[in-house]
CSV table of C-alpha atoms in Angstrom, one decimal:
chain,number,residue,atom,x,y,z
A,45,UNK,CA,116.5,146.8,115.3
A,46,UNK,CA,116.6,149.0,112.2
A,47,UNK,CA,119.8,150.6,113.4
A,48,UNK,CA,121.6,147.3,114.1
A,49,UNK,CA,123.4,146.7,110.8
A,50,UNK,CA,123.5,150.3,109.5
A,51,UNK,CA,122.8,148.8,106.1
A,52,UNK,CA,119.1,149.2,105.7
A,53,UNK,CA,117.7,150.8,102.6
A,54,UNK,CA,114.8,153.1,103.3
A,55,UNK,CA,112.0,154.1,100.9
A,56,UNK,CA,109.1,156.4,101.7
A,57,UNK,CA,106.1,155.9,99.5
A,58,UNK,CA,104.6,159.4,99.8
A,59,UNK,CA,106.8,162.2,98.5
A,60,UNK,CA,106.5,165.5,100.2
A,61,UNK,CA,107.7,168.5,98.2
A,62,UNK,CA,106.8,171.3,100.6
A,63,UNK,CA,109.7,173.5,101.8
A,64,UNK,CA,110.6,173.0,105.5
A,65,UNK,CA,110.1,176.1,107.7
A,66,UNK,CA,110.2,178.4,104.6
A,67,UNK,CA,113.8,177.5,103.8
A,68,UNK,CA,114.9,176.7,100.3
A,69,UNK,CA,116.4,173.3,100.5
A,70,UNK,CA,117.7,170.7,98.0
A,71,UNK,CA,115.2,167.9,97.3
A,72,UNK,CA,117.6,165.3,98.7
A,73,UNK,CA,118.0,167.3,101.9
A,74,UNK,CA,114.3,167.6,102.3
A,75,UNK,CA,113.9,163.8,101.7
A,76,UNK,CA,116.5,163.0,104.4
A,77,UNK,CA,114.4,164.9,107.0
A,78,UNK,CA,111.4,162.7,106.5
A,79,UNK,CA,112.4,159.4,107.9
A,80,UNK,CA,113.0,160.7,111.5
A,81,UNK,CA,109.5,162.2,111.4
A,82,UNK,CA,107.9,158.8,110.6
A,83,UNK,CA,105.4,157.7,113.3
A,84,UNK,CA,104.5,154.0,113.3
A,85,UNK,CA,101.0,152.8,113.1
A,86,UNK,CA,101.5,149.1,112.4
A,87,UNK,CA,103.6,146.5,110.6
A,88,UNK,CA,102.0,146.1,107.2
A,89,UNK,CA,104.0,143.2,105.7
A,90,UNK,CA,107.2,141.1,106.2
A,91,UNK,CA,108.7,139.1,103.4
A,92,UNK,CA,111.9,137.7,102.0
A,93,UNK,CA,112.2,135.5,105.1
A,94,UNK,CA,111.9,138.6,107.4
A,95,UNK,CA,114.7,140.5,105.6
A,96,UNK,CA,112.2,143.2,104.3
A,97,UNK,CA,109.4,144.9,106.2
A,98,UNK,CA,106.8,147.4,105.2
A,99,UNK,CA,105.5,149.8,107.9
A,100,UNK,CA,102.3,151.8,107.8
A,101,UNK,CA,102.5,155.2,109.6
A,102,UNK,CA,102.3,158.9,109.1
A,103,UNK,CA,104.5,162.0,108.6
A,104,UNK,CA,102.9,165.3,109.6
A,105,UNK,CA,99.5,163.6,109.9
A,106,UNK,CA,99.7,162.3,106.3
A,107,UNK,CA,99.7,158.5,105.6
A,108,UNK,CA,103.1,157.1,104.7
A,109,UNK,CA,104.6,153.7,103.8
A,110,UNK,CA,108.1,152.9,104.9
A,111,UNK,CA,109.9,149.8,103.5
A,112,UNK,CA,113.1,148.7,105.0
A,113,UNK,CA,115.4,146.0,103.7
A,114,UNK,CA,118.9,144.8,104.3
A,115,UNK,CA,121.3,145.9,101.7
A,116,UNK,CA,123.6,143.5,99.9
A,117,UNK,CA,126.7,142.3,101.9
A,118,UNK,CA,129.9,144.1,100.8
A,119,UNK,CA,132.3,142.2,98.5
A,120,UNK,CA,135.4,144.2,99.2
A,121,UNK,CA,138.1,141.7,100.5
A,122,UNK,CA,139.3,144.2,103.2
A,123,UNK,CA,135.7,144.5,104.6
A,124,UNK,CA,135.1,140.8,104.5
A,125,UNK,CA,138.3,140.1,106.4
A,126,UNK,CA,137.0,142.1,109.3
A,127,UNK,CA,133.4,140.8,109.0
A,128,UNK,CA,133.6,137.9,111.5
A,129,UNK,CA,135.4,140.1,114.0
A,130,UNK,CA,132.3,142.5,114.1
A,131,UNK,CA,130.0,139.7,115.3
A,132,UNK,CA,128.7,139.7,118.8
A,133,UNK,CA,126.3,137.8,120.9
A,134,UNK,CA,126.9,134.6,118.9
A,135,UNK,CA,124.5,132.0,120.2
A,136,UNK,CA,124.8,128.4,119.0
A,137,UNK,CA,121.5,126.9,117.9
A,138,UNK,CA,122.8,123.4,117.2
A,139,UNK,CA,125.8,121.3,116.2
A,140,UNK,CA,125.8,118.0,114.3
A,141,UNK,CA,128.9,116.5,112.8
A,142,UNK,CA,130.5,119.2,110.7
A,143,UNK,CA,127.5,121.5,110.7
A,144,UNK,CA,127.0,124.3,113.1
A,145,UNK,CA,124.3,127.1,113.2
A,146,UNK,CA,124.0,130.3,115.2
A,147,UNK,CA,122.2,133.5,115.7
A,148,UNK,CA,124.4,136.6,116.0
A,149,UNK,CA,124.5,140.4,116.0
A,150,UNK,CA,126.6,142.8,114.1
A,151,UNK,CA,126.1,145.7,116.5
A,152,UNK,CA,127.7,145.7,119.9
A,153,UNK,CA,125.7,145.5,123.2
A,154,UNK,CA,124.4,142.5,125.1
A,155,UNK,CA,120.7,143.6,124.8
A,156,UNK,CA,120.7,143.9,121.0
A,157,UNK,CA,118.5,141.3,119.2
A,158,UNK,CA,120.2,139.0,116.7
A,159,UNK,CA,120.1,140.2,113.1
A,160,UNK,CA,122.1,137.4,111.4
A,161,UNK,CA,121.6,133.7,111.0
A,162,UNK,CA,125.0,131.9,110.6
A,163,UNK,CA,125.7,128.5,109.2
A,164,UNK,CA,129.2,127.1,109.6
A,165,UNK,CA,130.5,124.0,107.8
A,166,UNK,CA,133.8,122.9,109.5
A,167,UNK,CA,135.8,121.2,108.2
A,168,UNK,CA,134.2,121.6,104.7
A,169,UNK,CA,135.0,119.5,101.7
A,170,UNK,CA,135.6,120.2,98.0
A,171,UNK,CA,131.9,119.2,97.4
A,172,UNK,CA,130.7,121.9,99.8
A,173,UNK,CA,132.9,124.5,98.1
A,174,UNK,CA,131.5,123.6,94.7
A,175,UNK,CA,127.9,123.6,96.0
A,176,UNK,CA,128.2,127.2,97.3
A,177,UNK,CA,130.2,128.6,94.4
A,178,UNK,CA,128.6,130.4,91.5
A,179,UNK,CA,128.0,128.1,88.6
A,180,UNK,CA,126.0,127.7,85.5
A,181,UNK,CA,122.9,125.5,85.4
A,182,UNK,CA,121.9,122.9,82.8
A,183,UNK,CA,118.7,121.0,82.2
A,184,UNK,CA,119.3,117.3,81.9
A,185,UNK,CA,117.1,114.3,81.2
A,186,UNK,CA,117.8,111.2,83.1
A,187,UNK,CA,116.4,108.0,81.5
A,188,UNK,CA,115.7,104.8,83.5
A,189,UNK,CA,118.8,103.4,81.9
A,190,UNK,CA,121.1,106.3,82.8
A,191,UNK,CA,119.7,106.1,86.4
A,192,UNK,CA,120.4,102.3,86.6
A,193,UNK,CA,123.8,102.3,85.0
A,194,UNK,CA,125.4,105.7,86.1
A,195,UNK,CA,123.4,107.5,88.7
A,196,UNK,CA,122.5,104.8,91.2
A,197,UNK,CA,126.2,103.6,91.4
A,198,UNK,CA,127.2,107.2,92.0
A,199,UNK,CA,124.6,107.6,94.8
A,200,UNK,CA,125.8,104.3,96.4
A,201,UNK,CA,129.4,105.7,96.4
A,202,UNK,CA,128.3,108.9,98.1
A,203,UNK,CA,126.5,107.0,100.9
A,204,UNK,CA,129.6,104.9,101.5
A,205,UNK,CA,131.8,108.0,102.1
A,206,UNK,CA,130.2,108.9,105.4
A,207,UNK,CA,128.2,111.8,104.1
A,208,UNK,CA,125.1,110.8,106.1
A,209,UNK,CA,126.7,110.8,109.6
A,210,UNK,CA,124.7,113.8,110.6
A,211,UNK,CA,121.5,112.2,109.5
A,212,UNK,CA,122.2,109.0,111.5
A,213,UNK,CA,123.2,111.1,114.5
A,214,UNK,CA,119.6,112.5,114.6
A,215,UNK,CA,117.8,109.2,113.8
A,216,UNK,CA,119.8,107.3,116.4
A,217,UNK,CA,119.3,109.9,119.2
A,218,UNK,CA,122.8,111.3,119.4
A,219,UNK,CA,122.1,114.8,118.2
A,220,UNK,CA,119.3,117.4,117.9
A,221,UNK,CA,116.8,115.5,120.0
A,222,UNK,CA,115.4,118.6,121.7
A,223,UNK,CA,114.7,120.0,118.2
A,224,UNK,CA,112.5,117.1,117.0
A,225,UNK,CA,109.0,118.4,116.5
A,226,UNK,CA,107.4,115.0,115.9
A,227,UNK,CA,108.6,111.4,115.9
A,228,UNK,CA,106.1,109.2,114.0
A,229,UNK,CA,106.1,105.4,114.5
A,230,UNK,CA,104.3,104.8,111.1
A,231,UNK,CA,101.0,103.1,110.4
A,232,UNK,CA,102.3,99.8,111.6
A,233,UNK,CA,104.6,101.1,114.4
A,234,UNK,CA,107.7,99.7,112.7
A,235,UNK,CA,111.0,101.2,111.4
A,236,UNK,CA,109.8,100.6,107.9
A,237,UNK,CA,107.4,103.5,108.1
A,238,UNK,CA,108.8,105.7,111.0
A,239,UNK,CA,110.1,109.2,110.4
A,240,UNK,CA,111.0,112.4,112.3
A,241,UNK,CA,110.1,116.0,111.7
A,242,UNK,CA,112.6,118.7,112.7
A,243,UNK,CA,113.6,122.3,111.7
A,244,UNK,CA,115.9,122.7,108.7
A,245,UNK,CA,119.3,124.2,109.7
A,246,UNK,CA,118.6,127.2,107.4
A,247,UNK,CA,115.5,128.3,109.3
A,248,UNK,CA,115.9,130.9,112.1
A,249,UNK,CA,113.3,129.0,114.2
A,250,UNK,CA,111.3,132.3,114.6
A,251,UNK,CA,110.0,133.8,111.3
A,252,UNK,CA,106.9,131.6,110.5
A,253,UNK,CA,106.6,132.9,106.9
A,254,UNK,CA,110.1,131.5,106.3
A,255,UNK,CA,109.3,128.2,108.1
A,256,UNK,CA,111.4,125.3,106.8
A,257,UNK,CA,111.2,121.8,108.3
A,258,UNK,CA,112.6,118.4,107.2
A,259,UNK,CA,110.8,115.1,107.6
A,260,UNK,CA,113.5,112.3,107.5
A,261,UNK,CA,112.5,108.7,107.2
A,262,UNK,CA,114.0,106.0,109.6
A,263,UNK,CA,114.5,103.2,107.0
A,264,UNK,CA,117.8,103.3,105.0
A,265,UNK,CA,116.9,101.5,101.8
A,266,UNK,CA,115.1,104.5,100.2
A,267,UNK,CA,117.8,106.9,99.0
A,268,UNK,CA,115.8,109.3,96.9
A,269,UNK,CA,112.4,109.8,95.1
A,270,UNK,CA,113.8,107.3,92.5
A,271,UNK,CA,113.2,104.5,95.0
A,272,UNK,CA,109.5,105.2,95.5
A,273,UNK,CA,107.1,102.6,94.2
A,274,UNK,CA,103.4,102.1,93.9
A,275,UNK,CA,103.6,100.0,97.0
A,276,UNK,CA,104.6,103.1,98.9
A,277,UNK,CA,101.5,105.2,98.1
A,278,UNK,CA,99.7,104.6,101.4
A,279,UNK,CA,102.8,105.2,103.4
A,280,UNK,CA,103.4,108.5,101.5
A,281,UNK,CA,99.8,109.6,102.2
A,282,UNK,CA,100.2,108.7,105.9
A,283,UNK,CA,103.4,110.7,106.1
A,284,UNK,CA,101.8,113.7,104.4
A,285,UNK,CA,98.9,113.7,106.8
A,286,UNK,CA,101.1,113.3,109.9
A,287,UNK,CA,103.5,116.0,108.7
A,288,UNK,CA,100.7,118.5,108.2
A,289,UNK,CA,99.0,117.5,111.5
A,290,UNK,CA,102.2,117.9,113.5
A,291,UNK,CA,103.2,121.2,111.9
A,292,UNK,CA,100.0,123.0,112.5
A,293,UNK,CA,99.9,121.6,116.1
A,294,UNK,CA,103.4,123.0,116.8
A,295,UNK,CA,102.7,126.3,115.0
A,296,UNK,CA,98.9,127.0,115.4
A,297,UNK,CA,99.3,130.3,113.5
A,298,UNK,CA,99.8,128.3,110.3
A,299,UNK,CA,97.0,126.5,108.4
A,300,UNK,CA,97.4,123.2,106.5
A,301,UNK,CA,96.9,124.9,103.2
A,302,UNK,CA,99.7,127.3,103.9
A,303,UNK,CA,102.3,124.5,103.7
A,304,UNK,CA,104.2,123.1,100.7
A,305,UNK,CA,105.8,119.6,100.8
A,306,UNK,CA,108.3,118.6,98.3
A,307,UNK,CA,111.5,116.5,97.6
A,308,UNK,CA,114.6,117.5,95.8
A,309,UNK,CA,116.2,115.7,92.9
A,310,UNK,CA,119.2,115.6,92.9
A,311,UNK,CA,119.0,116.0,96.7
A,312,UNK,CA,121.7,117.4,98.9
A,313,UNK,CA,122.0,114.1,100.7
A,314,UNK,CA,120.9,110.6,99.6
A,315,UNK,CA,118.5,109.5,102.4
A,316,UNK,CA,114.8,110.2,101.6
A,317,UNK,CA,113.5,113.4,103.2
A,318,UNK,CA,110.6,115.8,102.6
A,319,UNK,CA,110.9,119.6,102.8
A,320,UNK,CA,108.1,121.4,104.5
A,321,UNK,CA,108.0,125.2,103.9
A,322,UNK,CA,105.5,128.0,104.4
A,323,UNK,CA,103.7,128.9,101.1
A,324,UNK,CA,104.8,132.5,101.7
A,325,UNK,CA,108.5,131.7,101.7
A,326,UNK,CA,109.9,133.5,98.7
A,327,UNK,CA,110.9,130.8,96.2
A,328,UNK,CA,114.6,130.4,95.5
A,329,UNK,CA,116.4,128.0,93.1
A,330,UNK,CA,115.8,125.2,95.7
A,331,UNK,CA,112.0,125.4,95.0
A,332,UNK,CA,112.4,125.8,91.2
A,333,UNK,CA,110.8,123.6,88.6
A,334,UNK,CA,113.4,121.0,87.8
A,335,UNK,CA,114.7,120.9,91.4
A,336,UNK,CA,111.7,120.5,93.7
A,337,UNK,CA,109.1,117.7,93.1
A,338,UNK,CA,105.8,118.2,95.0
A,339,UNK,CA,104.9,115.4,97.3
A,340,UNK,CA,101.3,115.4,96.1
A,341,UNK,CA,102.3,115.3,92.5
A,342,UNK,CA,104.6,112.3,93.2
A,343,UNK,CA,101.7,110.5,94.8
A,344,UNK,CA,99.4,111.2,91.9
A,345,UNK,CA,102.1,110.0,89.4
A,346,UNK,CA,102.5,106.8,91.3
A,347,UNK,CA,98.7,106.3,91.5
A,348,UNK,CA,98.3,106.7,87.7
A,349,UNK,CA,101.4,104.7,86.8
A,350,UNK,CA,100.7,101.4,85.1
A,351,UNK,CA,102.2,98.2,86.4
A,352,UNK,CA,102.2,96.2,89.7
A,353,UNK,CA,103.3,97.3,93.2
A,354,UNK,CA,107.0,97.3,92.2
A,355,UNK,CA,106.5,99.8,89.4
A,356,UNK,CA,107.9,103.2,90.4
A,357,UNK,CA,109.9,106.3,89.8
A,358,UNK,CA,112.9,104.3,88.7
A,359,UNK,CA,111.0,103.4,85.6
A,360,UNK,CA,110.4,106.9,84.2
A,361,UNK,CA,112.6,109.6,82.7
A,362,UNK,CA,113.1,112.7,84.8
A,363,UNK,CA,114.3,116.2,83.6
A,364,UNK,CA,115.9,118.4,86.2
A,365,UNK,CA,118.4,121.1,86.9
A,366,UNK,CA,122.1,120.3,87.5
A,367,UNK,CA,124.9,122.7,88.3
A,368,UNK,CA,127.9,122.7,85.9
A,369,UNK,CA,130.2,122.0,88.9
A,370,UNK,CA,128.2,118.9,90.0
A,371,UNK,CA,129.9,115.6,89.6
A,372,UNK,CA,127.0,114.2,87.6
A,373,UNK,CA,127.3,117.0,85.0
A,374,UNK,CA,131.0,116.6,84.7
A,375,UNK,CA,131.1,112.8,84.7
A,376,UNK,CA,127.8,111.8,83.1
A,377,UNK,CA,125.8,114.3,81.3
A,378,UNK,CA,128.5,116.6,79.7
A,379,UNK,CA,130.4,113.6,78.2
A,380,UNK,CA,127.0,112.2,77.0
A,381,UNK,CA,126.2,115.6,75.4
A,382,UNK,CA,129.7,115.7,73.7
A,383,UNK,CA,129.2,112.1,72.3
A,384,UNK,CA,125.8,113.0,70.9
A,385,UNK,CA,127.2,116.1,69.2
A,386,UNK,CA,130.1,114.1,67.7
C-alpha cells in the first residue's frame, strides 16, 4: 500500500554513514539505498487517522524506525484538473440527500486497497462553499439576550430552509438504516427520549483510532445545546451510558474510557446530536476549546446551575469560535463589535 499514491514521505531514524561496498558515494545516494533494505518487524504506531505509520524493523541487522506519511495534496491547477480522472475502484459507502461518501484508489488495478476517503456534496450551496473555504476565526460571547433576540430566530430560519432533510431521512427510516449501530427507545420507550447511533460520514469505517460516530435524537424540539435544561439531566445521563455501551459492544477493541463525547456550538446542523470519537483521534479545529463542549461538562453545569427544572443553557453566556465567513459573524457579532467601538 505504500506504493499506491507515490506521495509518501519516508524517514529512517537510524542514520548509517558507512560506505557501501567500498565505493565513495554521496551521502544522499547512500541514504536512498537504505529504504529498500528495510525488513519489517512490526507496526509500531498509526496516527493522524491512519495517514501516518511508524514501522519497527532492521537494516543490515541493526534496528531501524521507518515513518511513512502522506505528503500534502498538490495545489497546482493543472494537476488538480486531472485529479478526479486518476481515481479508480470508487466504491460508494452511502448517499443521503445531497451528501455522498466513497472509498477510492489513486493507483490502477482492481486488487489495490483504497487509499482515499471521498466526500461529495452535490449540489452544494453557498453555505457549503463558505464552510470549506479558508477564513479567519473570531472568539465571540453570546449572552442570553443575544441568543434570544438574534441567534434563535436565525436557527429557526435555517431549519425552515430544508437543511435537515438528510437527518429526517435517517430518523424516519428512508436512508442509512444498515449503518445504524444502535437505536435506543429511551428510558420510557417514547420518541421524547429515543435516539440513534451511526457512523459520521467523515469516518472511513475501518480505522478505530479515528472512530467518529453521531448520536442523533428523535425529538425535534431540541435544536442545540442551548435548549438543554435541568429537567434533561437524567435523559442526558441515560444517553451517555447507552452510547458508551453500544459503542464498545460494536467495537470490543475500544474501552469506554477511550471515548470522547461532545456537542458543537455553533453546530453544523441544528438538531441536537452528540459526537463520539476515539480519544486517540488527533484533535482538529472541530474539537477545539470554543467549538466542542464535552457532554460530561454540560451535565455537570446543569447539575450545579441554580433554578428550577426549566433553568438551562439558554440562561448563561457562552464564548465560542466563529468563522469570519459565518452568517452570525457578518450579521450579528461584527456589527455589534463596530457599534461598541463607535
